PDB file of C-alpha atoms and ligand atoms in Angstrom:
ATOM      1  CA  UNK A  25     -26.195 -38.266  -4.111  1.00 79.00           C
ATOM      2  CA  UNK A  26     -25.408 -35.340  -1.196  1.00 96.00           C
ATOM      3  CA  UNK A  27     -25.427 -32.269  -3.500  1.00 98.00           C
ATOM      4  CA  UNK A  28     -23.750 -29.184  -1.535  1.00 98.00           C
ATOM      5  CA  UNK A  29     -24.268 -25.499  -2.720  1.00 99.00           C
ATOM      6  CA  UNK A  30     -21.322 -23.070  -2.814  1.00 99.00           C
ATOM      7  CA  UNK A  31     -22.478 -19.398  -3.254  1.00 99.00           C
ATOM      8  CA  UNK A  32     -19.576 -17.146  -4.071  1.00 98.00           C
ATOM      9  CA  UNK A  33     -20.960 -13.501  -2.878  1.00 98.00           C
ATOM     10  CA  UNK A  34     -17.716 -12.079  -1.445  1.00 98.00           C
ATOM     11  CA  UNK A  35     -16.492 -10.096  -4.421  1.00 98.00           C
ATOM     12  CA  UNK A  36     -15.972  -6.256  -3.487  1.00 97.00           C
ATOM     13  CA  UNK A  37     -17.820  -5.170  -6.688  1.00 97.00           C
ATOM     14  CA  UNK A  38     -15.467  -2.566  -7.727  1.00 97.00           C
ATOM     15  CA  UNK A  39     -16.974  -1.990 -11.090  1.00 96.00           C
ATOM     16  CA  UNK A  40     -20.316  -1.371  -9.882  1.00 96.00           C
ATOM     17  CA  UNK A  41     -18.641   1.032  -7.536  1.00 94.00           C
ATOM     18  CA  UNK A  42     -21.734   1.436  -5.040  1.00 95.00           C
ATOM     19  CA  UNK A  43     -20.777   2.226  -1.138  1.00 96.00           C
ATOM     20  CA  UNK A  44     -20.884  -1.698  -0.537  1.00 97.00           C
ATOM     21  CA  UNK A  45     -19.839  -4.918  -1.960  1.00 98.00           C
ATOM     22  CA  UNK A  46     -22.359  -6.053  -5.025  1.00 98.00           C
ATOM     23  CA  UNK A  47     -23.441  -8.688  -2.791  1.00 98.00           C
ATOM     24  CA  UNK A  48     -25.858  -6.363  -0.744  1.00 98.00           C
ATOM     25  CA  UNK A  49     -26.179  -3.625  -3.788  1.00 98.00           C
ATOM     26  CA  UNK A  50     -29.916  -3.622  -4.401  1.00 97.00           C
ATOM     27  CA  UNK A  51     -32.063  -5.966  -6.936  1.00 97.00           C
ATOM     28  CA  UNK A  52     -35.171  -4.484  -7.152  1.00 94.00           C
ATOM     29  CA  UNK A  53     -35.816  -4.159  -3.067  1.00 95.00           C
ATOM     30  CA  UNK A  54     -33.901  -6.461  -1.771  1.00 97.00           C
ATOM     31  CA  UNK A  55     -29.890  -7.392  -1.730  1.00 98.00           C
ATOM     32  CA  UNK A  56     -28.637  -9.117  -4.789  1.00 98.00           C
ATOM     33  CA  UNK A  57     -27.310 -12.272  -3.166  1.00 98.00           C
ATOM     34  CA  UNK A  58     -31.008 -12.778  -1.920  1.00 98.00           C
ATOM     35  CA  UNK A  59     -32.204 -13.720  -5.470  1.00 98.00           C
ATOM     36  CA  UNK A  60     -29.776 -16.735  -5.766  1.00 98.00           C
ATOM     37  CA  UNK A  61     -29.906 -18.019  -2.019  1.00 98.00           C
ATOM     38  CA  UNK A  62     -33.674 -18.244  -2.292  1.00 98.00           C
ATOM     39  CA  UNK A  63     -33.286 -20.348  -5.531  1.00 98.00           C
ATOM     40  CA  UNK A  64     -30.653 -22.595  -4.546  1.00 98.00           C
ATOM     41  CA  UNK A  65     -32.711 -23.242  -1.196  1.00 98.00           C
ATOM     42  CA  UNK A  66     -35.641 -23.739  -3.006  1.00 98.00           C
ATOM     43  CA  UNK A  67     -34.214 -26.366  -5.695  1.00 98.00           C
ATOM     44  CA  UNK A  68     -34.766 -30.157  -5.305  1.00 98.00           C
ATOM     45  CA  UNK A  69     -31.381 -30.566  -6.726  1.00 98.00           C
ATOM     46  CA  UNK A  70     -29.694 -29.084  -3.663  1.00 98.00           C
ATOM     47  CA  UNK A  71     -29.659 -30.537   0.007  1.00 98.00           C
ATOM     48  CA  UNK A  72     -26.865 -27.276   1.489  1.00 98.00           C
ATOM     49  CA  UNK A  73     -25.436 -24.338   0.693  1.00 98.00           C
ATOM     50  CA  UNK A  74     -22.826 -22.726   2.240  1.00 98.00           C
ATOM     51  CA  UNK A  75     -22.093 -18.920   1.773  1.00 98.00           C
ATOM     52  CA  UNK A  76     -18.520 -17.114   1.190  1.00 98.00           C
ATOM     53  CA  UNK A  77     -19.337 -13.385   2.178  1.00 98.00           C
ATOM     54  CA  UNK A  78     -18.022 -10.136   1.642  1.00 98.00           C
ATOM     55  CA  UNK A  79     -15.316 -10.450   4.697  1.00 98.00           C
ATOM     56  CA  UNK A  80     -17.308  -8.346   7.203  1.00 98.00           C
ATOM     57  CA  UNK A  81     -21.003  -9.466   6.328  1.00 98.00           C
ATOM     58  CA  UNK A  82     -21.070 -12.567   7.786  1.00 98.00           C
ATOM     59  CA  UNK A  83     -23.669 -11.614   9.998  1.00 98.00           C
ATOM     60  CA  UNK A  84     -25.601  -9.600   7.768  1.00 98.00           C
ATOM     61  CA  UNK A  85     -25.418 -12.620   5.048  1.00 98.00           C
ATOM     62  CA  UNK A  86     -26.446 -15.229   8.060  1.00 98.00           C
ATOM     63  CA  UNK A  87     -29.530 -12.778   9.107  1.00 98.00           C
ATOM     64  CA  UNK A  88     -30.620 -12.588   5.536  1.00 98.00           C
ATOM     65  CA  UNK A  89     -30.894 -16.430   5.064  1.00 98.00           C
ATOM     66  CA  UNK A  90     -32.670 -16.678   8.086  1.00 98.00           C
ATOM     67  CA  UNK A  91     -35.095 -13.601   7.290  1.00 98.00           C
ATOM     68  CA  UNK A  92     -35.730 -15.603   3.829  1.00 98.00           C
ATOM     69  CA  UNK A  93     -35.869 -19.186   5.670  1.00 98.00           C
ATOM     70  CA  UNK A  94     -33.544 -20.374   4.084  1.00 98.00           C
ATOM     71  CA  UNK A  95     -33.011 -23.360   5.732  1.00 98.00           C
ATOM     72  CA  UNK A  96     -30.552 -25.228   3.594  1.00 98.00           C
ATOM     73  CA  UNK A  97     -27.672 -22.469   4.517  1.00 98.00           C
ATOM     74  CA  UNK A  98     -25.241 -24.378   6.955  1.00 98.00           C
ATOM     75  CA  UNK A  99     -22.777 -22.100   6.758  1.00 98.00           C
ATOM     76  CA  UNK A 100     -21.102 -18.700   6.657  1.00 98.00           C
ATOM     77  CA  UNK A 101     -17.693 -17.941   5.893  1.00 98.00           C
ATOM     78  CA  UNK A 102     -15.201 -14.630   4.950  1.00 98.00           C
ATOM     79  CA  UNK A 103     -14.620 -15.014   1.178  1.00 98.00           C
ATOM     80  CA  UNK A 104     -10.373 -14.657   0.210  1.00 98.00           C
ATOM     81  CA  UNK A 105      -9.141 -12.199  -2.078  1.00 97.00           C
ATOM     82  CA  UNK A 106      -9.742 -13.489  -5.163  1.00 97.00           C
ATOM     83  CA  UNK A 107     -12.896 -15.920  -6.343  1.00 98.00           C
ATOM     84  CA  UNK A 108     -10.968 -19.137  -5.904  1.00 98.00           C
ATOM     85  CA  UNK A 109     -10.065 -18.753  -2.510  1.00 98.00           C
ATOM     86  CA  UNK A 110     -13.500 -17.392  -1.481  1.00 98.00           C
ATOM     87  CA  UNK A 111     -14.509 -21.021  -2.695  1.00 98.00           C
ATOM     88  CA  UNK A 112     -11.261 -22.683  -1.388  1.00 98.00           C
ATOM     89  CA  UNK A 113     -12.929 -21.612   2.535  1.00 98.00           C
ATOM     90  CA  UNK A 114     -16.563 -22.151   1.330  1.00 98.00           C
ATOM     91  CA  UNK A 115     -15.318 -25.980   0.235  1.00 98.00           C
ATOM     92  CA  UNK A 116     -13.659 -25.922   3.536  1.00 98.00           C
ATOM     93  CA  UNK A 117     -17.166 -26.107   5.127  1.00 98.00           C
ATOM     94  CA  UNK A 118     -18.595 -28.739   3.008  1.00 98.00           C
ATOM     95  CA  UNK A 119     -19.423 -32.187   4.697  1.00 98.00           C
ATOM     96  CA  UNK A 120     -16.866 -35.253   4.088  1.00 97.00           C
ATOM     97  CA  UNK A 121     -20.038 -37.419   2.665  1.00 97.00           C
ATOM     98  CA  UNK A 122     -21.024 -34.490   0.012  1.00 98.00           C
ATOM     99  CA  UNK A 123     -20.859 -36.329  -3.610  1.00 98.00           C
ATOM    100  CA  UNK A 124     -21.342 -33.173  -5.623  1.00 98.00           C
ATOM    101  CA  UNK A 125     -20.479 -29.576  -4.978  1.00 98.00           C
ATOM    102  CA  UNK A 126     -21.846 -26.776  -7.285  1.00 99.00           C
ATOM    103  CA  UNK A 127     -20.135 -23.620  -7.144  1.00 98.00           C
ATOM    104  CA  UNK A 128     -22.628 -20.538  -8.272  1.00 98.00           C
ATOM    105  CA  UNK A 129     -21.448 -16.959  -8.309  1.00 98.00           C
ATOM    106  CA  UNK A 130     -23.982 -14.459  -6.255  1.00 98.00           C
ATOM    107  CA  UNK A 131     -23.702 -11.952  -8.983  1.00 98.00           C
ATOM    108  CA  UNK A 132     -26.071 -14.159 -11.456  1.00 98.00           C
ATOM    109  CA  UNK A 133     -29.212 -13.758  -9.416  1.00 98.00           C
ATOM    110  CA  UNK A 134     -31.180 -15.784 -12.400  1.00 98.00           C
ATOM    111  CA  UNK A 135     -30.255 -19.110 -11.339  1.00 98.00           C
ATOM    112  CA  UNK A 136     -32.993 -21.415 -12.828  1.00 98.00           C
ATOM    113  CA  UNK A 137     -33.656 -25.533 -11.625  1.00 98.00           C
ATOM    114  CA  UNK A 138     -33.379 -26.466 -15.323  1.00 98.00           C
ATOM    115  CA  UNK A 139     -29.633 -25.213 -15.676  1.00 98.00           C
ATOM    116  CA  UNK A 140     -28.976 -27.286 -12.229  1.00 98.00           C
ATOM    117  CA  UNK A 141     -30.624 -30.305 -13.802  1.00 98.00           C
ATOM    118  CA  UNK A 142     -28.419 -29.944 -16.889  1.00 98.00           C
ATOM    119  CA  UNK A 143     -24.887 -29.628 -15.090  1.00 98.00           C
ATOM    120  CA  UNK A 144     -25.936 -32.512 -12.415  1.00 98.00           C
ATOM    121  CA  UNK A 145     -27.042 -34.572 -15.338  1.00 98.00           C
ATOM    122  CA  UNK A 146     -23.834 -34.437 -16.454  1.00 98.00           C
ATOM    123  CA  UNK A 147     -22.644 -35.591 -13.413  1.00 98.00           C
ATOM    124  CA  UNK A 148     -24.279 -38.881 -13.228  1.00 97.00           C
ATOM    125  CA  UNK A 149     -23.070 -39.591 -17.524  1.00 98.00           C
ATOM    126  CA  UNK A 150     -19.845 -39.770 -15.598  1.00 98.00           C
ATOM    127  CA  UNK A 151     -18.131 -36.135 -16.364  1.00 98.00           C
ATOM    128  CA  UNK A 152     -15.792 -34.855 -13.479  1.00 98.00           C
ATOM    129  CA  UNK A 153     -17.258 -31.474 -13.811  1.00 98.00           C
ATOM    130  CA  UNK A 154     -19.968 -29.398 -15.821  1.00 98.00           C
ATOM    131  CA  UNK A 155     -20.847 -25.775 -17.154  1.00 98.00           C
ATOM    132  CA  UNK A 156     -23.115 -24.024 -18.288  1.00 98.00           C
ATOM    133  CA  UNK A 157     -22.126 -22.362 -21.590  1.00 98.00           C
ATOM    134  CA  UNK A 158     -23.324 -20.455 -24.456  1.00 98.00           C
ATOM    135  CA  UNK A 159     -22.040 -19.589 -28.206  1.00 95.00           C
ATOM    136  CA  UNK A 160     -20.227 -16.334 -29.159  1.00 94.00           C
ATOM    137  CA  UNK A 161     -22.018 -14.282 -31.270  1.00 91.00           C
ATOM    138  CA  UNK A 162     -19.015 -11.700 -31.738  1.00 93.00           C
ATOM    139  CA  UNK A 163     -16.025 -12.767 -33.863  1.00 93.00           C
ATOM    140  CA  UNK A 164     -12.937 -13.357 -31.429  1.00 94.00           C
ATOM    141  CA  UNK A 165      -9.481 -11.765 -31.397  1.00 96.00           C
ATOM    142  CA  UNK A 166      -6.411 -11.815 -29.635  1.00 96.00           C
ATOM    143  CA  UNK A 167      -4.749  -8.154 -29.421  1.00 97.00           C
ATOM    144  CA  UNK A 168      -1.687  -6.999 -28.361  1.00 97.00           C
ATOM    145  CA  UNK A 169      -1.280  -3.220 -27.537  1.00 97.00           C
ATOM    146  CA  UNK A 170      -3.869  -1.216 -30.541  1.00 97.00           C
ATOM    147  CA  UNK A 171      -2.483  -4.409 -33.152  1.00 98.00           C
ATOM    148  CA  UNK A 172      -4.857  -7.575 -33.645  1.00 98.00           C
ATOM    149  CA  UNK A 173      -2.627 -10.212 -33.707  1.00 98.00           C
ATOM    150  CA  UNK A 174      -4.849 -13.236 -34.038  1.00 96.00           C
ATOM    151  CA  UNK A 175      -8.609 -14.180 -34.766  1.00 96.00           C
ATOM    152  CA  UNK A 176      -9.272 -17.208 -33.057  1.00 95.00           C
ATOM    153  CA  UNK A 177     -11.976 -19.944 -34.339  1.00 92.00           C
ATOM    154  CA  UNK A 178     -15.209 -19.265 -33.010  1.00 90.00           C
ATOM    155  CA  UNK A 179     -16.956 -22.562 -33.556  1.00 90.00           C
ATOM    156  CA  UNK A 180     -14.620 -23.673 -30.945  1.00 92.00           C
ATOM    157  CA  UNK A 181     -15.477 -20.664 -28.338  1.00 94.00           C
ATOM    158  CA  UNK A 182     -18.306 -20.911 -25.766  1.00 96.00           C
ATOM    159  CA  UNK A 183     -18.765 -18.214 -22.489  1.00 96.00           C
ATOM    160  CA  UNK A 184     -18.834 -20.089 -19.387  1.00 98.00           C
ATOM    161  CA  UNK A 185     -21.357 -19.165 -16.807  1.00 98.00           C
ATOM    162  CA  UNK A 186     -21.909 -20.776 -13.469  1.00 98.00           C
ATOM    163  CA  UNK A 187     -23.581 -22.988 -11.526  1.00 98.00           C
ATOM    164  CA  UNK A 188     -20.592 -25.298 -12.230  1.00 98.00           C
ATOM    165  CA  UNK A 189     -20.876 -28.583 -10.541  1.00 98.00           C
ATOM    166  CA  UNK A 190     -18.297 -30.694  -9.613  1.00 98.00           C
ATOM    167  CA  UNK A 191     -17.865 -34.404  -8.282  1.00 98.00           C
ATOM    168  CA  UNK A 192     -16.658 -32.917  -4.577  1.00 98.00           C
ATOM    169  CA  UNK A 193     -13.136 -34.896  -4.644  1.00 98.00           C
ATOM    170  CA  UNK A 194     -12.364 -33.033  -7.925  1.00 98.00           C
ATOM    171  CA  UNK A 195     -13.044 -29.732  -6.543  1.00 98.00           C
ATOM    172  CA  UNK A 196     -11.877 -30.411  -3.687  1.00 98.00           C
ATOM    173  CA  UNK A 197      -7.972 -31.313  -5.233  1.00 98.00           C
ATOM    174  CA  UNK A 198      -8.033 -28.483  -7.572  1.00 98.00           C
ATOM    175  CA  UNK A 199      -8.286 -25.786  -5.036  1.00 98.00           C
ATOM    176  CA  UNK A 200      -5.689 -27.798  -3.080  1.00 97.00           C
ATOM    177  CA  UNK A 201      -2.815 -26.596  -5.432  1.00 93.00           C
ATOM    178  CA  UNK A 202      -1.889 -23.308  -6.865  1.00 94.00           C
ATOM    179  CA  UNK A 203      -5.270 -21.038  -7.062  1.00 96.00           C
ATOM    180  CA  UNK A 204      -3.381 -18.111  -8.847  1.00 91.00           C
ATOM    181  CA  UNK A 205      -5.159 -16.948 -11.978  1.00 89.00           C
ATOM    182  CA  UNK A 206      -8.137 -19.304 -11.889  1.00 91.00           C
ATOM    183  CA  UNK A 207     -10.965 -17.342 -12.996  1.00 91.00           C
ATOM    184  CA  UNK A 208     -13.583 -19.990 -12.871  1.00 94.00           C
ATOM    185  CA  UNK A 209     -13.089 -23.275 -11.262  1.00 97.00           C
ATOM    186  CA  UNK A 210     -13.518 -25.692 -14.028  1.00 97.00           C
ATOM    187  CA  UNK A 211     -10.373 -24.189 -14.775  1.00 97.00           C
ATOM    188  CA  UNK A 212      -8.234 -26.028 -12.128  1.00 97.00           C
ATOM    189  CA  UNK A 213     -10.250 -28.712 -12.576  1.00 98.00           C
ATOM    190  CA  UNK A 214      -9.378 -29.103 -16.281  1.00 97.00           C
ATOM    191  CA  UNK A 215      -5.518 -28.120 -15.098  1.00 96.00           C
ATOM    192  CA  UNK A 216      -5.454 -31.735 -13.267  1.00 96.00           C
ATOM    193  CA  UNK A 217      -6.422 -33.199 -16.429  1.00 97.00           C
ATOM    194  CA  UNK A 218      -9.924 -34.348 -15.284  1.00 98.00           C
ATOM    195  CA  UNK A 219     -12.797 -34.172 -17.406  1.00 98.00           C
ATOM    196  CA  UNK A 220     -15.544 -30.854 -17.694  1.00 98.00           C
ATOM    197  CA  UNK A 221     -17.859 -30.603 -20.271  1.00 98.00           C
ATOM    198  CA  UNK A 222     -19.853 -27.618 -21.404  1.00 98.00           C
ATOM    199  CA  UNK A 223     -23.858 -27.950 -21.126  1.00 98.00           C
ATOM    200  CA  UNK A 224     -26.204 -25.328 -22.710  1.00 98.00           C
ATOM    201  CA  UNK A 225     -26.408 -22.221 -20.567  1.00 98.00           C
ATOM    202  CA  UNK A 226     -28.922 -19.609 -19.901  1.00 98.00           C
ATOM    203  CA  UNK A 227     -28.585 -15.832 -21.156  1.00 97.00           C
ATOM    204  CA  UNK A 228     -30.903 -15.276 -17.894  1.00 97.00           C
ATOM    205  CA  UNK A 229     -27.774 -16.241 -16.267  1.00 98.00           C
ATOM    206  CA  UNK A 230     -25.803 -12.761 -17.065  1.00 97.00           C
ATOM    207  CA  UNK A 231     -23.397 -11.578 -13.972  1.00 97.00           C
ATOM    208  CA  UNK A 232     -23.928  -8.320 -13.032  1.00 98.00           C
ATOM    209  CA  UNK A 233     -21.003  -6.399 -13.606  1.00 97.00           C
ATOM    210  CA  UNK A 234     -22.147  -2.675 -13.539  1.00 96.00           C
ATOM    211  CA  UNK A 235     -25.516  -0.677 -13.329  1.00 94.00           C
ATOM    212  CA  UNK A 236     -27.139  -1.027 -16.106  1.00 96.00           C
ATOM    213  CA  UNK A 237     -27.147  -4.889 -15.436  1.00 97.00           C
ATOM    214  CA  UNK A 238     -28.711  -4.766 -12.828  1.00 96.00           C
ATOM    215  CA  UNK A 239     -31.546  -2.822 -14.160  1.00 95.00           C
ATOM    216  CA  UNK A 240     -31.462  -5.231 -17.278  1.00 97.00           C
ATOM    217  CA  UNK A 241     -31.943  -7.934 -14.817  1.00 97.00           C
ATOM    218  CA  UNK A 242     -34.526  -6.609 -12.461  1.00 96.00           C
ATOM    219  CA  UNK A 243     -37.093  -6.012 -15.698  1.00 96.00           C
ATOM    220  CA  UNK A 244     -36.346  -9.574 -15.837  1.00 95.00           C
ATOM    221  CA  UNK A 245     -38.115 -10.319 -12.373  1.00 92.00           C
TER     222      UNK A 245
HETATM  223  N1  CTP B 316     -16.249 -13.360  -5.657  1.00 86.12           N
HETATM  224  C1  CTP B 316     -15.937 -13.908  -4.423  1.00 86.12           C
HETATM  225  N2  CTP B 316     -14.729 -13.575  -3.817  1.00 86.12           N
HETATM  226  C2  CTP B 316     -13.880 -12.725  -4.407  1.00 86.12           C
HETATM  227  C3  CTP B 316     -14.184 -12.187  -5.679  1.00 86.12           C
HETATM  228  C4  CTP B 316     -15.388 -12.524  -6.291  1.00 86.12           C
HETATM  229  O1  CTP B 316     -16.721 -14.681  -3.863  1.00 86.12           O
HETATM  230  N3  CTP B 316     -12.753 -12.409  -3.776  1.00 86.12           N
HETATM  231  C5  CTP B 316     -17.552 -13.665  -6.250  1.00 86.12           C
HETATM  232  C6  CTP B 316     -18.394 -12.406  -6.455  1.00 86.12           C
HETATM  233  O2  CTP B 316     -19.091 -12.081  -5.250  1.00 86.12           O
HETATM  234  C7  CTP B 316     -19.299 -12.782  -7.613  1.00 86.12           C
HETATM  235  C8  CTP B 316     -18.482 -13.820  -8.391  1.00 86.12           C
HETATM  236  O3  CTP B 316     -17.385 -14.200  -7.544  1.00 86.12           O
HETATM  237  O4  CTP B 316     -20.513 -13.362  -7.184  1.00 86.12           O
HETATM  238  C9  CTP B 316     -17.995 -13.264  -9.716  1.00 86.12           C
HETATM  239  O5  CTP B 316     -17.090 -12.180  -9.482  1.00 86.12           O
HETATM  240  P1  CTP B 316     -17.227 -10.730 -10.086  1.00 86.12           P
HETATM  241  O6  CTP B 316     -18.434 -10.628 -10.944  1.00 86.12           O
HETATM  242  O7  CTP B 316     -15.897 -10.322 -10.606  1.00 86.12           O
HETATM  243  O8  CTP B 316     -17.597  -9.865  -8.757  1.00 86.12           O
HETATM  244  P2  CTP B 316     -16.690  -8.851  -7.958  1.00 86.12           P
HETATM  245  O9  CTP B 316     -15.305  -9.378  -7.853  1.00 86.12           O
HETATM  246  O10 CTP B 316     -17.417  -8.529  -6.713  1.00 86.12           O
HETATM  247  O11 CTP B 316     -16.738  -7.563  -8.899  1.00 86.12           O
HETATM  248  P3  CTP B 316     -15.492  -6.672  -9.430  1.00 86.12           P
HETATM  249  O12 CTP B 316     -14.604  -7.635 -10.171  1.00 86.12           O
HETATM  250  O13 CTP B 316     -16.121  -5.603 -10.276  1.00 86.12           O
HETATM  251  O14 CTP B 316     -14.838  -6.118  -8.176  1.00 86.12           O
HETATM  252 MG1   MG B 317     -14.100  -9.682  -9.661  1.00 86.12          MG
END
């Protein structure tokens, strides 16, 4: 089973607000994206990995991979506008014969070989698609301008992380149709009706969003 990496690393990072995209912000002393690459590369469960970057950093992103020997990276492309489309061109790089695709966002350097064991586990039981997930600790509710409108049943809530993995024809139809509002892609994959189950996740796996995660995260290291 041909098991191809996607590593999504073309977001601008507005919210982290540095002078470039989060990608290349620094993790301890070295580019955030370098964390994940080096893991996926390193993993047993995957044979390539192809990168969307920042559009722009191609070059920089290729150089880095080849700095880290990384030599599982097969390809580099300009990530879209939004997430999904970034993965739409990734996918557009992945071999005919690949059997599994997992899609892993840059921004959660802490990607560990047990999580990619669970979701490709999953896999082979026969789902379409797996993620990793954990439980809410915080109550849910809906709200609508300063009124809460709803509380919503938290025994049915999970957060969904990434890697996702995919069997590669289902990823590869959901990003053929409409990408708009996607923000993970076991979303479009569950829009076609196909089947994605939730695996335990990994609070290691927390996306940097601002700062102060990526502080939290580099104590981690
Ligand atoms: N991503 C991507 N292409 C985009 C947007 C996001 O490949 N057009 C990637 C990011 O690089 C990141 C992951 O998707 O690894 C999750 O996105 P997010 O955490 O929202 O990152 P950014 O979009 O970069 O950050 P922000 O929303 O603050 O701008
Ligand atoms: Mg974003």
């Amino acid at each position: 089973m041909t098991a191809w990496a996607v590593l999504a690393a073309a977001g601008r990072g507005e919210r982290l607000g540095a002078d470039r995209p989060k990608s290349f912000t620094k993790l301890r002393d070295r580019p955030l994206v370098a964390e994940s690459l080096e893991r996926l590369d390193a993993s047993g469960w995957i044979d390539a990995i192809v990168i969307a970057a920042p559009p722009g950093w191609e070059e920089p992103s290729i150089l880095l991979a080849e700095e880290l020997g990384c030599s599982k990276v097969t390809a580099c492309v300009a990530g879209g506008e939004t997430r999904a489309e970034s993965v739409r061109a990734a996918v557009a790089e992945v071999a005919d014969d690949a059997a599994v695709i997992v899609v892993h966002d840059a921004a959660r350097p802490v990607l560990t070989d047990e999580v990619l064991e669970r979701v490709l586990t999953a896999l082979n039981e026969g789902w379409d698609g797996a993620v990793p997930a954990l439980p809410l600790a915080d109550t849910i509710k809906r709200v609508q301008g300063e009124r809460v409108v709803e509380t919503l049943p938290r025994d049915e809530l999970v957060a969904a992380q990434t890697p996702q993995a995919f069997l590669a024809s289902a990823l590869r139809e959901a990003l053929s149709g409409e990408l708009a509002g996607a923000t993970d892609c076991a979303a479009l994959v569950e829009a076609l009706g196909l089947r994605v189950t939730a695996v335990p996740g990994d609070p290691r796996l927390l996306k940097v969003t601002d700062s102060a995660d990526l502080e939290l995260i580099a104590g981690w290291l």
